[in-house]
Coordinates of N, CA and C in Angstrom, one line a residue:
X235 N 143.9 122.0 58.2 CA 145.3 122.3 58.4 C 145.6 123.7 57.9
X236 N 144.9 124.1 56.8 CA 145.3 125.3 56.2 C 144.9 126.5 57.1
X237 N 144.2 126.3 58.2 CA 143.8 127.4 59.1 C 144.9 127.6 60.2
X238 N 145.9 126.7 60.2 CA 147.0 126.8 61.2 C 148.0 127.8 60.6
X239 N 148.2 128.9 61.4 CA 149.1 129.9 60.9 C 150.5 129.5 60.8
X240 N 151.2 129.9 59.7 CA 152.6 129.7 59.6 C 153.0 128.4 58.9
X241 N 152.0 127.5 58.5 CA 152.4 126.3 57.8 C 152.5 126.5 56.3
X242 N 153.5 126.1 55.7 CA 153.7 126.2 54.3 C 152.8 125.2 53.6
X243 N 152.5 125.4 52.3 CA 151.7 124.5 51.5 C 152.3 123.1 51.5
X244 N 153.7 123.0 51.5 CA 154.3 121.7 51.5 C 154.1 121.0 52.8
X245 N 154.2 121.7 53.9 CA 154.0 121.0 55.2 C 152.5 120.6 55.3
X246 N 151.6 121.4 54.9 CA 150.2 121.1 54.9 C 149.9 119.8 54.1
X247 N 150.5 119.7 52.9 CA 150.3 118.5 52.1 C 150.9 117.3 52.8
X248 N 152.0 117.4 53.4 CA 152.6 116.3 54.1 C 151.7 115.9 55.3
X249 N 151.2 116.8 56.1 CA 150.4 116.5 57.2 C 149.1 115.8 56.7
X250 N 148.5 116.4 55.6 CA 147.3 115.8 55.1 C 147.4 114.4 54.6
X251 N 148.6 114.0 54.2 CA 148.9 112.7 53.8 C 148.9 111.7 55.0
X252 N 149.1 112.2 56.2 CA 149.2 111.3 57.4 C 148.1 111.4 58.3
X253 N 147.3 112.5 58.3 CA 146.3 112.8 59.2 C 145.0 113.2 58.5
X254 N 143.9 112.9 59.2 CA 142.6 113.3 58.6 C 141.8 114.0 59.8
X255 N 141.4 115.2 59.5 CA 140.6 116.0 60.5 C 139.2 115.8 60.3
X256 N 138.5 115.3 61.3 CA 137.1 115.0 61.2 C 136.3 115.8 62.3
X257 N 135.1 116.1 62.0 CA 134.2 116.8 63.0 C 133.5 115.7 63.7
X258 N 133.5 115.8 65.1 CA 132.8 114.8 65.9 C 131.3 114.9 65.6
X259 N 130.6 113.7 65.6 CA 129.2 113.7 65.2 C 128.3 114.5 66.2
X260 N 128.8 114.7 67.5 CA 127.9 115.3 68.5 C 128.3 116.8 68.7
X261 N 128.7 117.4 67.6 CA 129.1 118.8 67.6 C 128.0 119.7 68.1
X262 N 128.2 120.5 69.1 CA 127.1 121.4 69.6 C 127.3 122.7 68.9
X263 N 126.3 123.1 68.2 CA 126.3 124.4 67.5 C 126.0 125.5 68.5
X264 N 126.5 126.7 68.2 CA 126.2 127.9 69.0 C 125.0 128.6 68.4
X265 N 124.0 128.8 69.2 CA 122.8 129.6 68.8 C 123.2 131.1 68.8
X266 N 123.6 131.6 67.7 CA 124.1 132.9 67.6 C 123.2 134.0 68.1
X267 N 121.9 133.8 68.0 CA 120.9 134.8 68.5 C 120.6 134.7 69.9
X268 N 121.1 133.7 70.6 CA 120.8 133.5 72.1 C 122.1 133.4 72.9
X269 N 123.2 133.2 72.3 CA 124.5 133.0 73.0 C 124.9 134.3 73.8
X270 N 125.5 134.1 74.9 CA 125.9 135.2 75.7 C 127.3 135.7 75.2
X271 N 127.7 136.8 75.7 CA 129.0 137.4 75.3 C 130.1 136.4 75.7
X272 N 130.0 135.8 76.9 CA 131.0 134.8 77.3 C 131.1 133.6 76.4
X273 N 129.9 133.1 76.0 CA 129.9 131.9 75.1 C 130.5 132.3 73.8
X274 N 130.1 133.4 73.2 CA 130.7 133.8 71.9 C 132.2 134.1 72.0
X275 N 132.6 134.6 73.1 CA 134.1 135.0 73.1 C 134.9 133.7 73.3
X276 N 134.3 132.6 73.7 CA 135.0 131.3 73.9 C 135.1 130.5 72.6
X277 N 134.4 131.0 71.6 CA 134.4 130.3 70.3 C 135.7 130.7 69.6
X278 N 136.5 129.7 69.1 CA 137.8 130.0 68.6 C 137.9 131.1 67.5
X279 N 136.9 131.3 66.7 CA 137.0 132.3 65.6 C 136.6 133.7 66.1
X280 N 136.0 133.8 67.3 CA 135.6 135.1 67.8 C 136.5 135.5 69.0
X281 N 137.1 136.6 68.9 CA 137.8 137.2 70.0 C 136.8 138.0 70.8
X282 N 137.2 138.4 72.0 CA 136.2 139.1 72.9 C 135.6 140.4 72.2
X283 N 136.5 141.2 71.5 CA 136.0 142.4 70.9 C 135.0 142.1 69.8
X284 N 135.2 141.1 69.0 CA 134.2 140.7 68.0 C 132.9 140.2 68.6
X285 N 133.1 139.3 69.6 CA 131.9 138.8 70.3 C 131.1 139.9 70.9
X286 N 131.7 140.9 71.4 CA 131.0 142.1 71.9 C 130.2 142.9 70.8
X287 N 130.9 143.0 69.7 CA 130.2 143.7 68.5 C 129.0 142.8 68.1
X288 N 129.1 141.5 68.1 CA 128.0 140.7 67.7 C 126.8 140.9 68.6
X289 N 127.1 140.8 69.9 CA 126.0 141.0 70.9 C 125.4 142.4 70.8
X290 N 126.2 143.4 70.5 CA 125.7 144.8 70.4 C 124.8 144.9 69.1
X291 N 125.3 144.4 68.0 CA 124.6 144.4 66.8 C 123.3 143.7 66.9
X292 N 123.3 142.5 67.6 CA 122.1 141.7 67.8 C 121.1 142.5 68.6
X293 N 121.5 143.2 69.6 CA 120.6 143.9 70.5 C 120.0 145.1 69.8
X294 N 120.8 145.7 68.9 CA 120.3 146.9 68.2 C 119.5 146.6 67.0
X295 N 119.8 145.6 66.2 CA 119.2 145.3 64.9 C 118.3 144.1 64.9
X296 N 118.3 143.3 66.0 CA 117.5 142.1 66.0 C 118.4 140.9 65.6
X297 N 117.7 139.7 65.4 CA 118.4 138.5 65.2 C 119.1 138.4 63.8
X298 N 120.2 137.6 63.8 CA 120.9 137.3 62.6 C 120.1 136.1 61.9
X299 N 119.9 136.3 60.6 CA 119.2 135.2 59.8 C 120.2 134.2 59.1
X300 N 121.4 134.7 58.9 CA 122.3 133.8 58.1 C 123.7 134.4 58.3
X301 N 124.7 133.7 57.8 CA 126.1 134.1 57.9 C 126.4 135.4 57.2
X302 N 125.6 135.7 56.2 CA 125.8 137.0 55.5 C 125.5 138.2 56.4
X303 N 124.4 138.1 57.2 CA 124.1 139.1 58.2 C 125.2 139.3 59.1
X304 N 125.8 138.2 59.6 CA 126.9 138.3 60.6 C 128.1 138.8 60.0
X305 N 128.4 138.5 58.7 CA 129.6 139.0 58.1 C 129.7 140.5 57.8
X306 N 128.6 141.2 58.0 CA 128.5 142.6 57.9 C 129.1 143.4 59.0
X307 N 129.4 142.6 60.1 CA 130.0 143.3 61.3 C 131.5 143.6 61.0
X308 N 131.9 144.7 61.5 CA 133.3 145.2 61.3 C 134.2 144.2 61.9
X309 N 135.3 143.9 61.3 CA 136.3 142.9 61.7 C 135.9 141.5 61.7
X310 N 134.7 141.1 61.1 CA 134.3 139.7 61.0 C 135.3 139.1 60.0
X311 N 135.8 137.9 60.3 CA 136.7 137.2 59.4 C 135.9 136.6 58.2
X312 N 135.6 137.4 57.3 CA 134.8 137.0 56.1 C 135.4 135.9 55.4
X313 N 136.7 135.8 55.3 CA 137.4 134.7 54.6 C 137.1 133.4 55.2
X314 N 136.7 133.4 56.5 CA 136.4 132.1 57.2 C 134.9 131.9 57.4
X315 N 134.1 132.7 56.8 CA 132.6 132.7 57.1 C 132.1 131.3 56.8
X316 N 132.5 130.6 55.8 CA 132.0 129.3 55.4 C 132.3 128.3 56.5
X317 N 133.5 128.3 57.1 CA 133.9 127.5 58.2 C 133.1 127.8 59.4
X318 N 133.0 129.1 59.7 CA 132.3 129.6 60.9 C 130.9 129.2 60.9
X319 N 130.2 129.2 59.8 CA 128.8 128.9 59.6 C 128.5 127.5 60.0
X320 N 129.5 126.6 59.9 CA 129.3 125.2 60.3 C 129.0 125.0 61.8
X321 N 129.5 126.0 62.6 CA 129.4 125.9 64.0 C 128.3 126.7 64.6
X322 N 127.5 127.4 63.7 CA 126.5 128.3 64.2 C 125.1 127.9 63.8
X323 N 124.2 128.2 64.7 CA 122.7 127.9 64.5 C 122.0 129.3 64.4
X324 N 121.3 129.5 63.3 CA 120.6 130.8 63.2 C 119.1 130.7 63.5

């Protein structure tokens, strides 16, 4: 809930007391080193411009080995790297 823009800490606490967010067991991870620009740009944490930078960096420098490699890209949301890494396969 803390990723939802504009919610105050009080609202988040109230929502958390009523709801539980769970990850479905069949979550399909994105293969960051093979995914197309279209696939990456559809990922909620990557806008088109960032997805394009990822594809460009991958083609120029080779595969990403971990989230730290990926977080070196300009405009990468480093503060959300931990969450993003849950959805990626390296």
